[in-house]
Amino acid sequence: QVHLQESGPGRVRPSETLSLKCLVSGYGVSASSYYWAWVRQPPGKGLEWIGSIYYSENSEDSGSTYYSPSLKSRMSISVDASKNQFSMKLTSVTAADTAVYFCARGGTGGMDAWGQGTTVIVSS
Amino acid sequence: DIVMTQSPDSLAVSLGERATINCKSSQSVLFSSFNKNYIAWYQQKPGQPPKLLIYWASTREPGVPDRFTGSGSGTDFTLTINNLQPEDVTVYYCQQYYDTPYTFGQGTRLEI
């Protein structure tokens, strides 16, 4: 059974870079058929898909990334297949980036596996 | 971006009754090659991640009770919860994964 676990700093200062990792167990991040995504949820608000990466050792489009247009200039997502994890970085954070950040596995059948989420507070 | 609009924002329900949540996409999410609507429904309880209930608009995720039913095609979709149980009273989201960004609806909160 696939399991995802986010890790990150908890608190980030305004204008700095937020870095989060998602450790995956029970399924290889480099296996085909799935993409790996980040979703966030500001306090008391709804879900926001922020980006995803498709990574497969056997695919020509491996490493393809997709980002929310509103975050594209500040976001990056990468995979470390050797550690079976994927990561995100969000630069120049502001208070508006305060949220619970979830990592998830997605495919043609929706996003079927999620981490528990990690709370990120942007504050000086 | 495809805009997803759920209605209502909140819904007063009674246990044992039926709840109906609507979701409308700003453009068709029908993947014609596979004849599948790329719509998913999620349930989220406080302090927990979303849980996938329905994908392809009407296919129930394994382990999801059959009182949860998804329907619709093109741009209009519905999640129906029959025989409402206490554990069903929470927040539900639709999502399109037809085209990036894979946008969510704003959520519908069920209330007793």
PDB file of N, CA and C in Angstrom, chain A residues 21-123:
ATOM      1  N   LYS A  21       9.469  18.234   1.190  1.00  0.00           N
ATOM      2  CA  LYS A  21       9.744  16.935   0.590  1.00  0.00           C
ATOM      3  C   LYS A  21       8.576  15.999   0.865  1.00  0.00           C
ATOM      4  N   CYS A  22       8.406  15.043  -0.016  1.00  0.00           N
ATOM      5  CA  CYS A  22       7.385  14.021   0.160  1.00  0.00           C
ATOM      6  C   CYS A  22       8.042  12.662  -0.048  1.00  0.00           C
ATOM      7  N   LEU A  23       8.142  11.919   1.035  1.00  0.00           N
ATOM      8  CA  LEU A  23       8.739  10.581   0.971  1.00  0.00           C
ATOM      9  C   LEU A  23       7.650   9.574   0.644  1.00  0.00           C
ATOM     10  N   VAL A  24       7.899   8.784  -0.379  1.00  0.00           N
ATOM     11  CA  VAL A  24       6.924   7.802  -0.840  1.00  0.00           C
ATOM     12  C   VAL A  24       7.399   6.400  -0.477  1.00  0.00           C
ATOM     13  N   SER A  25       6.508   5.604   0.066  1.00  0.00           N
ATOM     14  CA  SER A  25       6.808   4.200   0.334  1.00  0.00           C
ATOM     15  C   SER A  25       5.693   3.342  -0.241  1.00  0.00           C
ATOM     16  N   GLY A  26       6.048   2.126  -0.609  1.00  0.00           N
ATOM     17  CA  GLY A  26       5.064   1.208  -1.155  1.00  0.00           C
ATOM     18  C   GLY A  26       4.828   1.340  -2.640  1.00  0.00           C
ATOM     19  N   TYR A  27       5.499   2.291  -3.278  1.00  0.00           N
ATOM     20  CA  TYR A  27       5.359   2.464  -4.721  1.00  0.00           C
ATOM     21  C   TYR A  27       6.535   3.295  -5.202  1.00  0.00           C
ATOM     22  N   GLY A  28       7.059   2.969  -6.357  1.00  0.00           N
ATOM     23  CA  GLY A  28       8.198   3.702  -6.876  1.00  0.00           C
ATOM     24  C   GLY A  28       7.803   4.977  -7.584  1.00  0.00           C
ATOM     25  N   VAL A  29       8.460   6.066  -7.247  1.00  0.00           N
ATOM     26  CA  VAL A  29       8.141   7.345  -7.886  1.00  0.00           C
ATOM     27  C   VAL A  29       8.504   7.338  -9.366  1.00  0.00           C
ATOM     28  N   SER A  30       9.387   6.411  -9.730  1.00  0.00           N
ATOM     29  CA  SER A  30       9.801   6.352 -11.134  1.00  0.00           C
ATOM     30  C   SER A  30       9.000   5.344 -11.945  1.00  0.00           C
ATOM     31  N   ALA A  31       8.044   4.702 -11.288  1.00  0.00           N
ATOM     32  CA  ALA A  31       7.168   3.801 -12.023  1.00  0.00           C
ATOM     33  C   ALA A  31       6.214   4.621 -12.874  1.00  0.00           C
ATOM     34  N   SER A  32       5.736   4.034 -13.944  1.00  0.00           N
ATOM     35  CA  SER A  32       4.859   4.775 -14.837  1.00  0.00           C
ATOM     36  C   SER A  32       3.421   4.779 -14.314  1.00  0.00           C
ATOM     37  N   SER A  33       2.556   5.423 -15.001  1.00  0.00           N
ATOM     38  CA  SER A  33       1.106   5.459 -14.751  1.00  0.00           C
ATOM     39  C   SER A  33       0.645   6.533 -13.783  1.00  0.00           C
ATOM     40  N   TYR A  34       1.543   7.096 -12.986  1.00  0.00           N
ATOM     41  CA  TYR A  34       1.121   8.092 -12.012  1.00  0.00           C
ATOM     42  C   TYR A  34       1.950   9.364 -12.126  1.00  0.00           C
ATOM     43  N   TYR A  35       1.360  10.449 -11.664  1.00  0.00           N
ATOM     44  CA  TYR A  35       2.118  11.676 -11.472  1.00  0.00           C
ATOM     45  C   TYR A  35       2.106  11.990  -9.986  1.00  0.00           C
ATOM     46  N   TRP A  36       2.965  12.913  -9.597  1.00  0.00           N
ATOM     47  CA  TRP A  36       3.141  13.274  -8.184  1.00  0.00           C
ATOM     48  C   TRP A  36       2.843  14.755  -8.046  1.00  0.00           C
ATOM     49  N   ALA A  37       1.993  15.078  -7.069  1.00  0.00           N
ATOM     50  CA  ALA A  37       1.431  16.421  -7.023  1.00  0.00           C
ATOM     51  C   ALA A  37       1.524  17.051  -5.646  1.00  0.00           C
ATOM     52  N   TRP A  38       1.387  18.367  -5.648  1.00  0.00           N
ATOM     53  CA  TRP A  38       1.266  19.157  -4.422  1.00  0.00           C
ATOM     54  C   TRP A  38      -0.046  19.925  -4.466  1.00  0.00           C
ATOM     55  N   VAL A  39      -0.732  19.901  -3.343  1.00  0.00           N
ATOM     56  CA  VAL A  39      -2.002  20.605  -3.163  1.00  0.00           C
ATOM     57  C   VAL A  39      -1.899  21.349  -1.838  1.00  0.00           C
ATOM     58  N   ARG A  40      -2.426  22.553  -1.780  1.00  0.00           N
ATOM     59  CA  ARG A  40      -2.378  23.267  -0.515  1.00  0.00           C
ATOM     60  C   ARG A  40      -3.763  23.740  -0.101  1.00  0.00           C
ATOM     61  N   GLN A  41      -3.880  24.045   1.187  1.00  0.00           N
ATOM     62  CA  GLN A  41      -5.166  24.458   1.748  1.00  0.00           C
ATOM     63  C   GLN A  41      -4.914  25.544   2.789  1.00  0.00           C
ATOM     64  N   PRO A  42      -5.172  26.800   2.441  1.00  0.00           N
ATOM     65  CA  PRO A  42      -5.040  27.880   3.433  1.00  0.00           C
ATOM     66  C   PRO A  42      -6.004  27.635   4.597  1.00  0.00           C
ATOM     67  N   PRO A  43      -5.706  28.211   5.747  1.00  0.00           N
ATOM     68  CA  PRO A  43      -6.545  27.991   6.929  1.00  0.00           C
ATOM     69  C   PRO A  43      -8.014  28.315   6.653  1.00  0.00           C
ATOM     70  N   GLY A  44      -8.881  27.348   6.904  1.00  0.00           N
ATOM     71  CA  GLY A  44     -10.315  27.561   6.756  1.00  0.00           C
ATOM     72  C   GLY A  44     -10.813  27.663   5.328  1.00  0.00           C
ATOM     73  N   LYS A  45      -9.953  27.355   4.371  1.00  0.00           N
ATOM     74  CA  LYS A  45     -10.346  27.515   2.966  1.00  0.00           C
ATOM     75  C   LYS A  45     -10.303  26.184   2.217  1.00  0.00           C
ATOM     76  N   GLY A  46     -10.526  26.267   0.911  1.00  0.00           N
ATOM     77  CA  GLY A  46     -10.602  25.076   0.079  1.00  0.00           C
ATOM     78  C   GLY A  46      -9.247  24.622  -0.436  1.00  0.00           C
ATOM     79  N   LEU A  47      -9.303  23.605  -1.295  1.00  0.00           N
ATOM     80  CA  LEU A  47      -8.105  22.990  -1.835  1.00  0.00           C
ATOM     81  C   LEU A  47      -7.631  23.721  -3.089  1.00  0.00           C
ATOM     82  N   GLU A  48      -6.323  23.856  -3.197  1.00  0.00           N
ATOM     83  CA  GLU A  48      -5.710  24.483  -4.363  1.00  0.00           C
ATOM     84  C   GLU A  48      -4.630  23.569  -4.912  1.00  0.00           C
ATOM     85  N   TRP A  49      -4.805  23.087  -6.139  1.00  0.00           N
ATOM     86  CA  TRP A  49      -3.782  22.304  -6.811  1.00  0.00           C
ATOM     87  C   TRP A  49      -2.674  23.252  -7.224  1.00  0.00           C
ATOM     88  N   ILE A  50      -1.430  22.962  -6.837  1.00  0.00           N
ATOM     89  CA  ILE A  50      -0.371  23.913  -7.132  1.00  0.00           C
ATOM     90  C   ILE A  50       0.645  23.394  -8.141  1.00  0.00           C
ATOM     91  N   GLY A  51       0.715  22.075  -8.329  1.00  0.00           N
ATOM     92  CA  GLY A  51       1.624  21.595  -9.355  1.00  0.00           C
ATOM     93  C   GLY A  51       1.827  20.095  -9.306  1.00  0.00           C
ATOM     94  N   SER A  52       2.415  19.570 -10.373  1.00  0.00           N
ATOM     95  CA  SER A  52       2.662  18.134 -10.422  1.00  0.00           C
ATOM     96  C   SER A  52       3.839  17.824 -11.329  1.00  0.00           C
ATOM     97  N   ILE A  53       4.350  16.608 -11.180  1.00  0.00           N
ATOM     98  CA  ILE A  53       5.448  16.132 -12.015  1.00  0.00           C
ATOM     99  C   ILE A  53       5.165  14.699 -12.416  1.00  0.00           C
ATOM    100  N   TYR A  54       5.458  14.398 -13.660  1.00  0.00           N
ATOM    101  CA  TYR A  54       5.360  13.033 -14.147  1.00  0.00           C
ATOM    102  C   TYR A  54       6.776  12.533 -14.342  1.00  0.00           C
ATOM    103  N   TYR A  55       7.088  11.415 -13.721  1.00  0.00           N
ATOM    104  CA  TYR A  55       8.453  10.892 -13.767  1.00  0.00           C
ATOM    105  C   TYR A  55       8.420   9.409 -14.032  1.00  0.00           C
ATOM    106  N   SER A  56       9.029   9.019 -15.124  1.00  0.00           N
ATOM    107  CA  SER A  56       9.118   7.610 -15.444  1.00  0.00           C
ATOM    108  C   SER A  56      10.413   7.357 -16.184  1.00  0.00           C
ATOM    109  N   GLU A  57      11.149   6.366 -15.743  1.00  0.00           N
ATOM    110  CA  GLU A  57      12.434   6.058 -16.376  1.00  0.00           C
ATOM    111  C   GLU A  57      12.243   5.581 -17.809  1.00  0.00           C
ATOM    112  N   ASN A  58      11.042   5.142 -18.132  1.00  0.00           N
ATOM    113  CA  ASN A  58      10.809   4.547 -19.446  1.00  0.00           C
ATOM    114  C   ASN A  58       9.955   5.417 -20.353  1.00  0.00           C
ATOM    115  N   SER A  59       9.856   6.691 -20.036  1.00  0.00           N
ATOM    116  CA  SER A  59       8.980   7.539 -20.824  1.00  0.00           C
ATOM    117  C   SER A  59       9.734   8.746 -21.354  1.00  0.00           C
ATOM    118  N   GLU A  60       9.384   9.130 -22.586  1.00  0.00           N
ATOM    119  CA  GLU A  60      10.028  10.278 -23.200  1.00  0.00           C
ATOM    120  C   GLU A  60       9.650  11.578 -22.507  1.00  0.00           C
ATOM    121  N   ASP A  61       8.438  11.636 -21.924  1.00  0.00           N
ATOM    122  CA  ASP A  61       8.012  12.882 -21.276  1.00  0.00           C
ATOM    123  C   ASP A  61       8.273  12.861 -19.779  1.00  0.00           C
ATOM    124  N   SER A  62       9.175  12.000 -19.366  1.00  0.00           N
ATOM    125  CA  SER A  62       9.523  11.950 -17.955  1.00  0.00           C
ATOM    126  C   SER A  62      10.100  13.280 -17.511  1.00  0.00           C
ATOM    127  N   GLY A  63       9.703  13.683 -16.313  1.00  0.00           N
ATOM    128  CA  GLY A  63      10.189  14.943 -15.789  1.00  0.00           C
ATOM    129  C   GLY A  63       9.305  16.113 -16.154  1.00  0.00           C
ATOM    130  N   SER A  64       8.220  15.866 -16.860  1.00  0.00           N
ATOM    131  CA  SER A  64       7.318  16.958 -17.235  1.00  0.00           C
ATOM    132  C   SER A  64       6.656  17.534 -15.994  1.00  0.00           C
ATOM    133  N   THR A  65       6.722  18.840 -15.877  1.00  0.00           N
ATOM    134  CA  THR A  65       6.127  19.515 -14.733  1.00  0.00           C
ATOM    135  C   THR A  65       5.011  20.448 -15.182  1.00  0.00           C
ATOM    136  N   TYR A  66       4.031  20.603 -14.304  1.00  0.00           N
ATOM    137  CA  TYR A  66       2.889  21.480 -14.563  1.00  0.00           C
ATOM    138  C   TYR A  66       2.625  22.261 -13.284  1.00  0.00           C
ATOM    139  N   TYR A  67       2.421  23.547 -13.422  1.00  0.00           N
ATOM    140  CA  TYR A  67       2.232  24.415 -12.268  1.00  0.00           C
ATOM    141  C   TYR A  67       0.983  25.265 -12.426  1.00  0.00           C
ATOM    142  N   SER A  68       0.417  25.606 -11.276  1.00  0.00           N
ATOM    143  CA  SER A  68      -0.661  26.582 -11.287  1.00  0.00           C
ATOM    144  C   SER A  68      -0.142  27.881 -11.894  1.00  0.00           C
ATOM    145  N   PRO A  69      -0.879  28.477 -12.820  1.00  0.00           N
ATOM    146  CA  PRO A  69      -0.408  29.718 -13.448  1.00  0.00           C
ATOM    147  C   PRO A  69      -0.096  30.814 -12.427  1.00  0.00           C
ATOM    148  N   SER A  70      -0.854  30.841 -11.345  1.00  0.00           N
ATOM    149  CA  SER A  70      -0.649  31.898 -10.351  1.00  0.00           C
ATOM    150  C   SER A  70       0.642  31.719  -9.575  1.00  0.00           C
ATOM    151  N   LEU A  71       1.227  30.513  -9.612  1.00  0.00           N
ATOM    152  CA  LEU A  71       2.445  30.226  -8.854  1.00  0.00           C
ATOM    153  C   LEU A  71       3.619  29.861  -9.741  1.00  0.00           C
ATOM    154  N   LYS A  72       3.382  29.763 -11.042  1.00  0.00           N
ATOM    155  CA  LYS A  72       4.373  29.203 -11.956  1.00  0.00           C
ATOM    156  C   LYS A  72       5.737  29.864 -11.858  1.00  0.00           C
ATOM    157  N   SER A  73       5.755  31.171 -11.683  1.00  0.00           N
ATOM    158  CA  SER A  73       7.036  31.888 -11.655  1.00  0.00           C
ATOM    159  C   SER A  73       7.820  31.618 -10.380  1.00  0.00           C
ATOM    160  N   ARG A  74       7.167  31.044  -9.358  1.00  0.00           N
ATOM    161  CA  ARG A  74       7.831  30.830  -8.066  1.00  0.00           C
ATOM    162  C   ARG A  74       7.997  29.367  -7.697  1.00  0.00           C
ATOM    163  N   MET A  75       7.402  28.468  -8.480  1.00  0.00           N
ATOM    164  CA  MET A  75       7.326  27.053  -8.107  1.00  0.00           C
ATOM    165  C   MET A  75       8.312  26.201  -8.875  1.00  0.00           C
ATOM    166  N   SER A  76       8.787  25.162  -8.217  1.00  0.00           N
ATOM    167  CA  SER A  76       9.499  24.098  -8.923  1.00  0.00           C
ATOM    168  C   SER A  76       9.257  22.789  -8.191  1.00  0.00           C
ATOM    169  N   ILE A  77       9.145  21.728  -8.966  1.00  0.00           N
ATOM    170  CA  ILE A  77       8.938  20.389  -8.411  1.00  0.00           C
ATOM    171  C   ILE A  77       9.966  19.467  -9.052  1.00  0.00           C
ATOM    172  N   SER A  78      10.538  18.592  -8.241  1.00  0.00           N
ATOM    173  CA  SER A  78      11.534  17.663  -8.752  1.00  0.00           C
ATOM    174  C   SER A  78      11.375  16.313  -8.077  1.00  0.00           C
ATOM    175  N   VAL A  79      11.992  15.306  -8.673  1.00  0.00           N
ATOM    176  CA  VAL A  79      11.958  13.946  -8.140  1.00  0.00           C
ATOM    177  C   VAL A  79      13.376  13.489  -7.838  1.00  0.00           C
ATOM    178  N   ASP A  80      13.545  12.808  -6.717  1.00  0.00           N
ATOM    179  CA  ASP A  80      14.800  12.126  -6.395  1.00  0.00           C
ATOM    180  C   ASP A  80      14.478  10.638  -6.324  1.00  0.00           C
ATOM    181  N   ALA A  81      14.650   9.960  -7.459  1.00  0.00           N
ATOM    182  CA  ALA A  81      14.270   8.555  -7.529  1.00  0.00           C
ATOM    183  C   ALA A  81      15.111   7.691  -6.601  1.00  0.00           C
ATOM    184  N   SER A  82      16.347   8.099  -6.347  1.00  0.00           N
ATOM    185  CA  SER A  82      17.223   7.296  -5.484  1.00  0.00           C
ATOM    186  C   SER A  82      16.714   7.247  -4.050  1.00  0.00           C
ATOM    187  N   LYS A  83      15.977   8.293  -3.648  1.00  0.00           N
ATOM    188  CA  LYS A  83      15.407   8.351  -2.298  1.00  0.00           C
ATOM    189  C   LYS A  83      13.905   8.087  -2.303  1.00  0.00           C
ATOM    190  N   ASN A  84      13.372   7.830  -3.491  1.00  0.00           N
ATOM    191  CA  ASN A  84      11.927   7.623  -3.678  1.00  0.00           C
ATOM    192  C   ASN A  84      11.133   8.759  -3.050  1.00  0.00           C
ATOM    193  N   GLN A  85      11.502   9.956  -3.402  1.00  0.00           N
ATOM    194  CA  GLN A  85      10.781  11.112  -2.901  1.00  0.00           C
ATOM    195  C   GLN A  85      10.699  12.193  -3.962  1.00  0.00           C
ATOM    196  N   PHE A  86       9.773  13.106  -3.769  1.00  0.00           N
ATOM    197  CA  PHE A  86       9.710  14.273  -4.629  1.00  0.00           C
ATOM    198  C   PHE A  86       9.592  15.514  -3.758  1.00  0.00           C
ATOM    199  N   SER A  87       9.920  16.637  -4.343  1.00  0.00           N
ATOM    200  CA  SER A  87      10.057  17.867  -3.575  1.00  0.00           C
ATOM    201  C   SER A  87       9.426  19.042  -4.308  1.00  0.00           C
ATOM    202  N   MET A  88       9.146  20.071  -3.542  1.00  0.00           N
ATOM    203  CA  MET A  88       8.711  21.327  -4.143  1.00  0.00           C
ATOM    204  C   MET A  88       9.464  22.478  -3.496  1.00  0.00           C
ATOM    205  N   LYS A  89       9.647  23.526  -4.268  1.00  0.00           N
ATOM    206  CA  LYS A  89      10.207  24.759  -3.757  1.00  0.00           C
ATOM    207  C   LYS A  89       9.330  25.904  -4.216  1.00  0.00           C
ATOM    208  N   LEU A  90       9.055  26.814  -3.288  1.00  0.00           N
ATOM    209  CA  LEU A  90       8.263  27.994  -3.576  1.00  0.00           C
ATOM    210  C   LEU A  90       9.067  29.197  -3.092  1.00  0.00           C
ATOM    211  N   THR A  91       9.445  30.040  -4.018  1.00  0.00           N
ATOM    212  CA  THR A  91      10.304  31.173  -3.679  1.00  0.00           C
ATOM    213  C   THR A  91       9.485  32.401  -3.290  1.00  0.00           C
ATOM    214  N   SER A  92      10.157  33.341  -2.668  1.00  0.00           N
ATOM    215  CA  SER A  92       9.575  34.656  -2.337  1.00  0.00           C
ATOM    216  C   SER A  92       8.215  34.526  -1.669  1.00  0.00           C
ATOM    217  N   VAL A  93       8.152  33.737  -0.601  1.00  0.00           N
ATOM    218  CA  VAL A  93       6.860  33.486   0.045  1.00  0.00           C
ATOM    219  C   VAL A  93       6.343  34.724   0.759  1.00  0.00           C
ATOM    220  N   THR A  94       5.024  34.782   0.857  1.00  0.00           N
ATOM    221  CA  THR A  94       4.341  35.823   1.616  1.00  0.00           C
ATOM    222  C   THR A  94       3.335  35.154   2.538  1.00  0.00           C
ATOM    223  N   ALA A  95       2.652  35.961   3.331  1.00  0.00           N
ATOM    224  CA  ALA A  95       1.654  35.425   4.256  1.00  0.00           C
ATOM    225  C   ALA A  95       0.572  34.642   3.510  1.00  0.00           C
ATOM    226  N   ALA A  96       0.327  34.986   2.267  1.00  0.00           N
ATOM    227  CA  ALA A  96      -0.692  34.299   1.466  1.00  0.00           C
ATOM    228  C   ALA A  96      -0.323  32.851   1.169  1.00  0.00           C
ATOM    229  N   ASP A  97       0.939  32.503   1.389  1.00  0.00           N
ATOM    230  CA  ASP A  97       1.375  31.116   1.165  1.00  0.00           C
ATOM    231  C   ASP A  97       1.232  30.255   2.416  1.00  0.00           C
ATOM    232  N   THR A  98       0.760  30.843   3.500  1.00  0.00           N
ATOM    233  CA  THR A  98       0.483  30.070   4.713  1.00  0.00           C
ATOM    234  C   THR A  98      -0.629  29.079   4.437  1.00  0.00           C
ATOM    235  N   ALA A  99      -0.368  27.799   4.677  1.00  0.00           N
ATOM    236  CA  ALA A  99      -1.348  26.769   4.323  1.00  0.00           C
ATOM    237  C   ALA A  99      -0.877  25.419   4.844  1.00  0.00           C
ATOM    238  N   VAL A 100      -1.772  24.451   4.786  1.00  0.00           N
ATOM    239  CA  VAL A 100      -1.385  23.051   4.907  1.00  0.00           C
ATOM    240  C   VAL A 100      -1.046  22.572   3.503  1.00  0.00           C
ATOM    241  N   TYR A 101       0.132  21.981   3.363  1.00  0.00           N
ATOM    242  CA  TYR A 101       0.587  21.494   2.060  1.00  0.00           C
ATOM    243  C   TYR A 101       0.507  19.966   2.067  1.00  0.00           C
ATOM    244  N   PHE A 102      -0.195  19.437   1.067  1.00  0.00           N
ATOM    245  CA  PHE A 102      -0.340  17.993   0.903  1.00  0.00           C
ATOM    246  C   PHE A 102       0.445  17.543  -0.322  1.00  0.00           C
ATOM    247  N   CYS A 103       1.065  16.385  -0.228  1.00  0.00           N
ATOM    248  CA  CYS A 103       1.561  15.735  -1.432  1.00  0.00           C
ATOM    249  C   CYS A 103       0.616  14.586  -1.747  1.00  0.00           C
ATOM    250  N   ALA A 104       0.546  14.227  -3.019  1.00  0.00           N
ATOM    251  CA  ALA A 104      -0.428  13.225  -3.437  1.00  0.00           C
ATOM    252  C   ALA A 104       0.047  12.514  -4.694  1.00  0.00           C
ATOM    253  N   ARG A 105      -0.516  11.327  -4.913  1.00  0.00           N
ATOM    254  CA  ARG A 105      -0.286  10.570  -6.142  1.00  0.00           C
ATOM    255  C   ARG A 105      -1.530  10.702  -7.003  1.00  0.00           C
ATOM    256  N   GLY A 106      -1.310  10.983  -8.277  1.00  0.00           N
ATOM    257  CA  GLY A 106      -2.448  11.132  -9.172  1.00  0.00           C
ATOM    258  C   GLY A 106      -2.301  10.316 -10.434  1.00  0.00           C
ATOM    259  N   GLY A 107      -3.428  10.072 -11.057  1.00  0.00           N
ATOM    260  CA  GLY A 107      -3.442   9.331 -12.300  1.00  0.00           C
ATOM    261  C   GLY A 107      -4.744   9.546 -13.025  1.00  0.00           C
ATOM    262  N   THR A 108      -5.040   8.654 -13.967  1.00  0.00           N
ATOM    263  CA  THR A 108      -6.281   8.798 -14.718  1.00  0.00           C
ATOM    264  C   THR A 108      -7.505   8.563 -13.847  1.00  0.00           C
ATOM    265  N   GLY A 109      -7.280   8.038 -12.661  1.00  0.00           N
ATOM    266  CA  GLY A 109      -8.385   7.821 -11.725  1.00  0.00           C
ATOM    267  C   GLY A 109      -8.381   8.794 -10.571  1.00  0.00           C
ATOM    268  N   GLY A 110      -7.924   9.994 -10.819  1.00  0.00           N
ATOM    269  CA  GLY A 110      -7.901  10.993  -9.752  1.00  0.00           C
ATOM    270  C   GLY A 110      -6.690  10.846  -8.846  1.00  0.00           C
ATOM    271  N   MET A 111      -6.737  11.536  -7.714  1.00  0.00           N
ATOM    272  CA  MET A 111      -5.624  11.527  -6.768  1.00  0.00           C
ATOM    273  C   MET A 111      -5.968  10.564  -5.656  1.00  0.00           C
ATOM    274  N   ASP A 112      -5.376   9.380  -5.715  1.00  0.00           N
ATOM    275  CA  ASP A 112      -5.835   8.275  -4.880  1.00  0.00           C
ATOM    276  C   ASP A 112      -5.046   8.053  -3.606  1.00  0.00           C
ATOM    277  N   ALA A 113      -3.941   8.762  -3.437  1.00  0.00           N
ATOM    278  CA  ALA A 113      -3.154   8.605  -2.213  1.00  0.00           C
ATOM    279  C   ALA A 113      -2.622   9.963  -1.815  1.00  0.00           C
ATOM    280  N   TRP A 114      -2.737  10.274  -0.526  1.00  0.00           N
ATOM    281  CA  TRP A 114      -2.375  11.589  -0.012  1.00  0.00           C
ATOM    282  C   TRP A 114      -1.511  11.438   1.239  1.00  0.00           C
ATOM    283  N   GLY A 115      -0.615  12.399   1.429  1.00  0.00           N
ATOM    284  CA  GLY A 115       0.054  12.508   2.710  1.00  0.00           C
ATOM    285  C   GLY A 115      -0.880  13.158   3.723  1.00  0.00           C
ATOM    286  N   GLN A 116      -0.461  13.170   4.968  1.00  0.00           N
ATOM    287  CA  GLN A 116      -1.285  13.748   6.038  1.00  0.00           C
ATOM    288  C   GLN A 116      -1.290  15.271   6.006  1.00  0.00           C
ATOM    289  N   GLY A 117      -0.313  15.833   5.292  1.00  0.00           N
ATOM    290  CA  GLY A 117      -0.222  17.288   5.203  1.00  0.00           C
ATOM    291  C   GLY A 117       0.767  17.855   6.210  1.00  0.00           C
ATOM    292  N   THR A 118       1.395  18.954   5.825  1.00  0.00           N
ATOM    293  CA  THR A 118       2.302  19.648   6.725  1.00  0.00           C
ATOM    294  C   THR A 118       1.934  21.122   6.742  1.00  0.00           C
ATOM    295  N   THR A 119       1.859  21.693   7.924  1.00  0.00           N
ATOM    296  CA  THR A 119       1.472  23.092   8.066  1.00  0.00           C
ATOM    297  C   THR A 119       2.683  23.995   7.865  1.00  0.00           C
ATOM    298  N   VAL A 120       2.511  24.982   7.027  1.00  0.00           N
ATOM    299  CA  VAL A 120       3.558  25.967   6.784  1.00  0.00           C
ATOM    300  C   VAL A 120       3.016  27.345   7.139  1.00  0.00           C
ATOM    301  N   ILE A 121       3.697  28.021   8.020  1.00  0.00           N
ATOM    302  CA  ILE A 121       3.323  29.378   8.416  1.00  0.00           C
ATOM    303  C   ILE A 121       4.403  30.331   7.933  1.00  0.00           C
ATOM    304  N   VAL A 122       3.985  31.337   7.201  1.00  0.00           N
ATOM    305  CA  VAL A 122       4.925  32.359   6.742  1.00  0.00           C
ATOM    306  C   VAL A 122       4.828  33.533   7.704  1.00  0.00           C
ATOM    307  N   SER A 123       5.885  33.735   8.445  1.00  0.00           N
ATOM    308  CA  SER A 123       5.881  34.781   9.459  1.00  0.00           C
ATOM    309  C   SER A 123       7.307  35.142   9.818  1.00  0.00           C
TER     310      SER A 123
END
